[in-house]
Amino acid sequence: MKPVILLAHPYCKSFNHHVKDVVVESFKQSGKDPVVIDLSDEGFNPVLSTEDLRLYMRGETSDPKVREYQSLLNACDELVIIFPIWWYEAPALLKGFLDKVFLPGFAFDETEEGLVGKLGHIKRTTILTTSEVETEFMREKVGNPIETSLLETTFEICGITSDKLWLNCEHIASGSEIERLKFLEKVRARILT
């Protein structure tokens, strides 16, 4: 199984892209060959169309990229997601990926007892974000959108329940180069352990 790196940032010279490069390098250093999904570079359309909604409950899609992404996720045991936090949320590019790719029958099954996750083979998930606001502000004042909404709710529903971590590089625009380098060291340490 190969690790999958999912990048959701449109600007190729962003710090998020640099983080992706550090993650790739760290995986290779540990003897793993990761697969990178750069949603912007691949021209992924995050909009859930009327046709997609019609097909949703059958676990089908009108977007051919969705099946490709599902195949990559089915063949991975480690997932790293990299994105900026804009307006205290993930960007539309990532939200649309979740809406379109995490379909019934792929990410979960609906049973009489409730939803049963199907992505339990993903044993390690790391979310790497950048924001201008402080991490604690997001945890305490805006409902903790990454840990609570994404890691503890969405991913757990889909069966991704073990070894989940969120690391955020705060003050991305106003912070120092030293702060960014410290963040990259945390990223390296996470990937290499």
PDB file of C-alpha atoms in Angstrom:
ATOM      1  CA  MET A   1       0.000   0.000   0.000  1.00  0.00           C
ATOM      2  CA  LYS A   2       1.219   3.474  -0.839  1.00  0.00           C
ATOM      3  CA  PRO A   3       0.654   6.623   1.201  1.00  0.00           C
ATOM      4  CA  VAL A   4      -1.620   9.167  -0.473  1.00  0.00           C
ATOM      5  CA  ILE A   5      -0.934  12.897  -0.200  1.00  0.00           C
ATOM      6  CA  LEU A   6      -3.939  15.070  -1.010  1.00  0.00           C
ATOM      7  CA  LEU A   7      -3.120  18.720  -1.719  1.00  0.00           C
ATOM      8  CA  ALA A   8      -5.866  21.343  -1.951  1.00  0.00           C
ATOM      9  CA  HIS A   9      -4.187  24.668  -2.714  1.00  0.00           C
ATOM     10  CA  PRO A  10      -4.359  26.441  -6.089  1.00  0.00           C
ATOM     11  CA  TYR A  11      -1.058  28.355  -5.988  1.00  0.00           C
ATOM     12  CA  CYS A  12       2.008  26.303  -6.915  1.00  0.00           C
ATOM     13  CA  LYS A  13       4.402  28.606  -5.002  1.00  0.00           C
ATOM     14  CA  SER A  14       2.422  28.521  -1.763  1.00  0.00           C
ATOM     15  CA  PHE A  15       3.819  27.276   1.533  1.00  0.00           C
ATOM     16  CA  ASN A  16       1.280  24.445   1.271  1.00  0.00           C
ATOM     17  CA  HIS A  17       3.096  23.218  -1.837  1.00  0.00           C
ATOM     18  CA  HIS A  18       6.387  23.409   0.036  1.00  0.00           C
ATOM     19  CA  VAL A  19       4.821  21.346   2.837  1.00  0.00           C
ATOM     20  CA  LYS A  20       3.797  18.766   0.217  1.00  0.00           C
ATOM     21  CA  ASP A  21       7.398  18.607  -1.027  1.00  0.00           C
ATOM     22  CA  VAL A  22       8.658  18.029   2.523  1.00  0.00           C
ATOM     23  CA  VAL A  23       6.089  15.249   3.037  1.00  0.00           C
ATOM     24  CA  VAL A  24       7.088  13.549  -0.241  1.00  0.00           C
ATOM     25  CA  GLU A  25      10.783  13.807   0.653  1.00  0.00           C
ATOM     26  CA  SER A  26      10.142  12.435   4.164  1.00  0.00           C
ATOM     27  CA  PHE A  27       8.140   9.473   2.872  1.00  0.00           C
ATOM     28  CA  LYS A  28      10.893   8.653   0.387  1.00  0.00           C
ATOM     29  CA  GLN A  29      13.485   8.934   3.156  1.00  0.00           C
ATOM     30  CA  SER A  30      11.507   6.331   5.115  1.00  0.00           C
ATOM     31  CA  GLY A  31      11.394   4.002   2.091  1.00  0.00           C
ATOM     32  CA  LYS A  32       7.819   4.740   0.992  1.00  0.00           C
ATOM     33  CA  ASP A  33       6.731   5.896  -2.450  1.00  0.00           C
ATOM     34  CA  PRO A  34       3.740   8.220  -1.985  1.00  0.00           C
ATOM     35  CA  VAL A  35       1.054   9.084  -4.509  1.00  0.00           C
ATOM     36  CA  VAL A  36       0.272  12.816  -4.773  1.00  0.00           C
ATOM     37  CA  ILE A  37      -3.176  14.066  -5.690  1.00  0.00           C
ATOM     38  CA  ASP A  38      -2.845  17.784  -6.434  1.00  0.00           C
ATOM     39  CA  LEU A  39      -6.497  18.715  -6.901  1.00  0.00           C
ATOM     40  CA  SER A  40      -5.842  22.108  -8.447  1.00  0.00           C
ATOM     41  CA  ASP A  41      -3.128  20.875 -10.801  1.00  0.00           C
ATOM     42  CA  GLU A  42      -5.412  18.035 -11.930  1.00  0.00           C
ATOM     43  CA  GLY A  43      -8.245  20.468 -12.645  1.00  0.00           C
ATOM     44  CA  PHE A  44     -10.597  18.736 -10.193  1.00  0.00           C
ATOM     45  CA  ASN A  45     -14.061  20.278 -10.276  1.00  0.00           C
ATOM     46  CA  PRO A  46     -15.328  20.414  -6.669  1.00  0.00           C
ATOM     47  CA  VAL A  47     -18.903  21.293  -7.620  1.00  0.00           C
ATOM     48  CA  LEU A  48     -21.450  18.590  -6.901  1.00  0.00           C
ATOM     49  CA  SER A  49     -23.647  18.805  -9.990  1.00  0.00           C
ATOM     50  CA  THR A  50     -27.336  17.995 -10.334  1.00  0.00           C
ATOM     51  CA  GLU A  51     -26.341  14.770 -12.072  1.00  0.00           C
ATOM     52  CA  ASP A  52     -23.948  13.894  -9.221  1.00  0.00           C
ATOM     53  CA  LEU A  53     -26.741  14.447  -6.709  1.00  0.00           C
ATOM     54  CA  ARG A  54     -29.055  12.203  -8.700  1.00  0.00           C
ATOM     55  CA  LEU A  55     -26.423   9.449  -8.644  1.00  0.00           C
ATOM     56  CA  TYR A  56     -25.197  10.025  -5.078  1.00  0.00           C
ATOM     57  CA  MET A  57     -27.318   7.535  -3.115  1.00  0.00           C
ATOM     58  CA  ARG A  58     -26.416   4.793  -5.590  1.00  0.00           C
ATOM     59  CA  GLY A  59     -22.727   5.528  -4.954  1.00  0.00           C
ATOM     60  CA  GLU A  60     -22.259   6.592  -8.548  1.00  0.00           C
ATOM     61  CA  THR A  61     -20.746   9.671 -10.132  1.00  0.00           C
ATOM     62  CA  SER A  62     -20.597  11.570 -13.393  1.00  0.00           C
ATOM     63  CA  ASP A  63     -16.976  12.636 -12.733  1.00  0.00           C
ATOM     64  CA  PRO A  64     -14.395  10.128 -14.070  1.00  0.00           C
ATOM     65  CA  LYS A  65     -11.730  11.477 -11.659  1.00  0.00           C
ATOM     66  CA  VAL A  66     -13.803  10.262  -8.688  1.00  0.00           C
ATOM     67  CA  ARG A  67     -13.266   6.559  -9.477  1.00  0.00           C
ATOM     68  CA  GLU A  68      -9.540   7.187  -9.933  1.00  0.00           C
ATOM     69  CA  TYR A  69      -9.323   8.887  -6.529  1.00  0.00           C
ATOM     70  CA  GLN A  70     -11.365   6.132  -4.900  1.00  0.00           C
ATOM     71  CA  SER A  71      -8.995   3.529  -6.349  1.00  0.00           C
ATOM     72  CA  LEU A  72      -5.983   5.378  -4.922  1.00  0.00           C
ATOM     73  CA  LEU A  73      -7.637   5.664  -1.500  1.00  0.00           C
ATOM     74  CA  ASN A  74      -8.550   1.969  -1.535  1.00  0.00           C
ATOM     75  CA  ALA A  75      -4.878   1.145  -2.102  1.00  0.00           C
ATOM     76  CA  CYS A  76      -3.493   3.296   0.717  1.00  0.00           C
ATOM     77  CA  ASP A  77      -3.014   2.802   4.423  1.00  0.00           C
ATOM     78  CA  GLU A  78      -1.773   6.315   5.179  1.00  0.00           C
ATOM     79  CA  LEU A  79      -3.374   9.607   4.169  1.00  0.00           C
ATOM     80  CA  VAL A  80      -1.887  13.093   4.407  1.00  0.00           C
ATOM     81  CA  ILE A  81      -4.134  16.047   3.570  1.00  0.00           C
ATOM     82  CA  ILE A  82      -2.620  19.509   3.065  1.00  0.00           C
ATOM     83  CA  PHE A  83      -4.698  22.667   2.746  1.00  0.00           C
ATOM     84  CA  PRO A  84      -5.052  26.303   3.845  1.00  0.00           C
ATOM     85  CA  ILE A  85      -7.744  27.296   6.297  1.00  0.00           C
ATOM     86  CA  TRP A  86      -9.795  30.081   4.760  1.00  0.00           C
ATOM     87  CA  TRP A  87     -12.684  31.647   6.704  1.00  0.00           C
ATOM     88  CA  TYR A  88     -12.088  29.000   9.423  1.00  0.00           C
ATOM     89  CA  GLU A  89     -12.860  26.148   7.015  1.00  0.00           C
ATOM     90  CA  ALA A  90     -11.247  23.921   4.423  1.00  0.00           C
ATOM     91  CA  PRO A  91     -11.282  25.420   0.918  1.00  0.00           C
ATOM     92  CA  ALA A  92     -14.036  24.451  -1.529  1.00  0.00           C
ATOM     93  CA  LEU A  93     -11.555  22.280  -3.417  1.00  0.00           C
ATOM     94  CA  LEU A  94     -11.221  19.913  -0.444  1.00  0.00           C
ATOM     95  CA  LYS A  95     -14.873  20.104   0.591  1.00  0.00           C
ATOM     96  CA  GLY A  96     -15.897  19.188  -2.952  1.00  0.00           C
ATOM     97  CA  PHE A  97     -13.457  16.277  -2.944  1.00  0.00           C
ATOM     98  CA  LEU A  98     -15.101  14.877   0.181  1.00  0.00           C
ATOM     99  CA  ASP A  99     -18.609  15.482  -1.224  1.00  0.00           C
ATOM    100  CA  LYS A 100     -17.854  13.782  -4.529  1.00  0.00           C
ATOM    101  CA  VAL A 101     -15.407  11.012  -3.558  1.00  0.00           C
ATOM    102  CA  PHE A 102     -16.633   9.812  -0.147  1.00  0.00           C
ATOM    103  CA  LEU A 103     -19.738   8.210  -1.640  1.00  0.00           C
ATOM    104  CA  PRO A 104     -22.090   5.630  -0.147  1.00  0.00           C
ATOM    105  CA  GLY A 105     -20.805   2.151  -0.932  1.00  0.00           C
ATOM    106  CA  PHE A 106     -17.255   3.468  -1.077  1.00  0.00           C
ATOM    107  CA  ALA A 107     -16.665   5.415   2.149  1.00  0.00           C
ATOM    108  CA  PHE A 108     -19.591   4.015   4.142  1.00  0.00           C
ATOM    109  CA  ASP A 109     -22.626   1.762   4.013  1.00  0.00           C
ATOM    110  CA  GLU A 110     -26.004   2.714   5.388  1.00  0.00           C
ATOM    111  CA  THR A 111     -27.432  -0.083   7.533  1.00  0.00           C
ATOM    112  CA  GLU A 112     -30.389  -0.448   9.882  1.00  0.00           C
ATOM    113  CA  GLU A 113     -27.963   0.179  12.764  1.00  0.00           C
ATOM    114  CA  GLY A 114     -26.609   3.347  11.146  1.00  0.00           C
ATOM    115  CA  LEU A 115     -23.630   4.241   8.996  1.00  0.00           C
ATOM    116  CA  VAL A 116     -20.745   1.766   8.815  1.00  0.00           C
ATOM    117  CA  GLY A 117     -17.391   3.084   7.633  1.00  0.00           C
ATOM    118  CA  LYS A 118     -15.484   1.302   4.880  1.00  0.00           C
ATOM    119  CA  LEU A 119     -12.117   3.081   4.941  1.00  0.00           C
ATOM    120  CA  GLY A 120     -10.711   1.395   8.046  1.00  0.00           C
ATOM    121  CA  HIS A 121      -7.692   0.219   6.047  1.00  0.00           C
ATOM    122  CA  ILE A 122      -6.393   3.800   6.333  1.00  0.00           C
ATOM    123  CA  LYS A 123      -4.470   3.386   9.577  1.00  0.00           C
ATOM    124  CA  ARG A 124      -2.827   6.794   9.800  1.00  0.00           C
ATOM    125  CA  THR A 125      -4.179  10.212   8.864  1.00  0.00           C
ATOM    126  CA  THR A 126      -2.353  13.509   9.111  1.00  0.00           C
ATOM    127  CA  ILE A 127      -3.959  16.841   8.332  1.00  0.00           C
ATOM    128  CA  LEU A 128      -1.492  19.660   7.678  1.00  0.00           C
ATOM    129  CA  THR A 129      -2.948  23.148   7.469  1.00  0.00           C
ATOM    130  CA  THR A 130      -1.931  26.769   7.342  1.00  0.00           C
ATOM    131  CA  SER A 131      -3.864  29.670   8.806  1.00  0.00           C
ATOM    132  CA  GLU A 132      -3.373  33.243   9.859  1.00  0.00           C
ATOM    133  CA  VAL A 133      -5.348  32.751  13.068  1.00  0.00           C
ATOM    134  CA  GLU A 134      -4.059  30.780  16.003  1.00  0.00           C
ATOM    135  CA  THR A 135      -4.840  27.097  16.302  1.00  0.00           C
ATOM    136  CA  GLU A 136      -6.308  27.541  19.791  1.00  0.00           C
ATOM    137  CA  PHE A 137      -8.647  30.247  18.476  1.00  0.00           C
ATOM    138  CA  MET A 138     -10.067  27.734  15.993  1.00  0.00           C
ATOM    139  CA  ARG A 139     -10.367  25.096  18.698  1.00  0.00           C
ATOM    140  CA  GLU A 140     -12.047  27.372  21.219  1.00  0.00           C
ATOM    141  CA  LYS A 141     -13.924  30.027  19.232  1.00  0.00           C
ATOM    142  CA  VAL A 142     -15.000  28.593  15.871  1.00  0.00           C
ATOM    143  CA  GLY A 143     -16.065  25.053  16.725  1.00  0.00           C
ATOM    144  CA  ASN A 144     -12.793  23.278  16.001  1.00  0.00           C
ATOM    145  CA  PRO A 145     -13.592  22.653  12.317  1.00  0.00           C
ATOM    146  CA  ILE A 146     -10.629  20.394  11.600  1.00  0.00           C
ATOM    147  CA  GLU A 147     -10.415  18.101  14.624  1.00  0.00           C
ATOM    148  CA  THR A 148     -14.134  17.949  15.406  1.00  0.00           C
ATOM    149  CA  SER A 149     -15.805  18.197  11.996  1.00  0.00           C
ATOM    150  CA  LEU A 150     -13.250  16.462   9.832  1.00  0.00           C
ATOM    151  CA  LEU A 151     -11.213  14.060  11.980  1.00  0.00           C
ATOM    152  CA  GLU A 152     -13.718  13.126  14.684  1.00  0.00           C
ATOM    153  CA  THR A 153     -16.922  13.183  12.648  1.00  0.00           C
ATOM    154  CA  THR A 154     -16.526  12.799   8.883  1.00  0.00           C
ATOM    155  CA  PHE A 155     -13.521  10.475   8.971  1.00  0.00           C
ATOM    156  CA  GLU A 156     -14.807   8.361  11.845  1.00  0.00           C
ATOM    157  CA  ILE A 157     -18.125   7.862  10.029  1.00  0.00           C
ATOM    158  CA  CYS A 158     -16.051   6.583   7.109  1.00  0.00           C
ATOM    159  CA  GLY A 159     -14.105   4.170   9.329  1.00  0.00           C
ATOM    160  CA  ILE A 160     -10.890   6.185   9.605  1.00  0.00           C
ATOM    161  CA  THR A 161     -10.490   5.924  13.349  1.00  0.00           C
ATOM    162  CA  SER A 162      -6.853   5.277  14.265  1.00  0.00           C
ATOM    163  CA  ASP A 163      -3.775   7.491  14.569  1.00  0.00           C
ATOM    164  CA  LYS A 164      -5.202  10.829  13.445  1.00  0.00           C
ATOM    165  CA  LEU A 165      -3.325  14.097  13.909  1.00  0.00           C
ATOM    166  CA  TRP A 166      -3.824  17.728  12.926  1.00  0.00           C
ATOM    167  CA  LEU A 167      -0.831  20.067  12.691  1.00  0.00           C
ATOM    168  CA  ASN A 168      -1.424  23.728  11.843  1.00  0.00           C
ATOM    169  CA  CYS A 169       1.113  26.375  10.869  1.00  0.00           C
ATOM    170  CA  GLU A 170      -0.485  29.504  12.296  1.00  0.00           C
ATOM    171  CA  HIS A 171       0.341  33.131  11.419  1.00  0.00           C
ATOM    172  CA  ILE A 172       1.189  31.977   7.908  1.00  0.00           C
ATOM    173  CA  ALA A 173       1.257  35.528   6.489  1.00  0.00           C
ATOM    174  CA  SER A 174       2.558  37.440   9.507  1.00  0.00           C
ATOM    175  CA  GLY A 175       4.764  34.804  11.164  1.00  0.00           C
ATOM    176  CA  SER A 176       8.484  34.355  10.872  1.00  0.00           C
ATOM    177  CA  GLU A 177      10.544  32.015   8.751  1.00  0.00           C
ATOM    178  CA  ILE A 178      11.690  30.371  11.985  1.00  0.00           C
ATOM    179  CA  GLU A 179       8.072  29.488  12.857  1.00  0.00           C
ATOM    180  CA  ARG A 180       7.562  27.953   9.421  1.00  0.00           C
ATOM    181  CA  LEU A 181      10.799  25.936   9.720  1.00  0.00           C
ATOM    182  CA  LYS A 182       9.704  24.638  13.149  1.00  0.00           C
ATOM    183  CA  PHE A 183       6.406  23.561  11.606  1.00  0.00           C
ATOM    184  CA  LEU A 184       8.239  21.704   8.826  1.00  0.00           C
ATOM    185  CA  GLU A 185      10.322  19.892  11.456  1.00  0.00           C
ATOM    186  CA  LYS A 186       7.084  18.717  13.123  1.00  0.00           C
ATOM    187  CA  VAL A 187       5.849  17.547   9.729  1.00  0.00           C
ATOM    188  CA  ARG A 188       9.067  15.592   9.097  1.00  0.00           C
ATOM    189  CA  ALA A 189       8.922  14.027  12.538  1.00  0.00           C
ATOM    190  CA  ARG A 190       5.315  12.920  12.012  1.00  0.00           C
ATOM    191  CA  ILE A 191       5.989  11.337   8.611  1.00  0.00           C
ATOM    192  CA  LEU A 192       9.211   9.646   9.707  1.00  0.00           C
ATOM    193  CA  THR A 193       7.719   8.016  12.834  1.00  0.00           C
TER     194      THR A 193
END
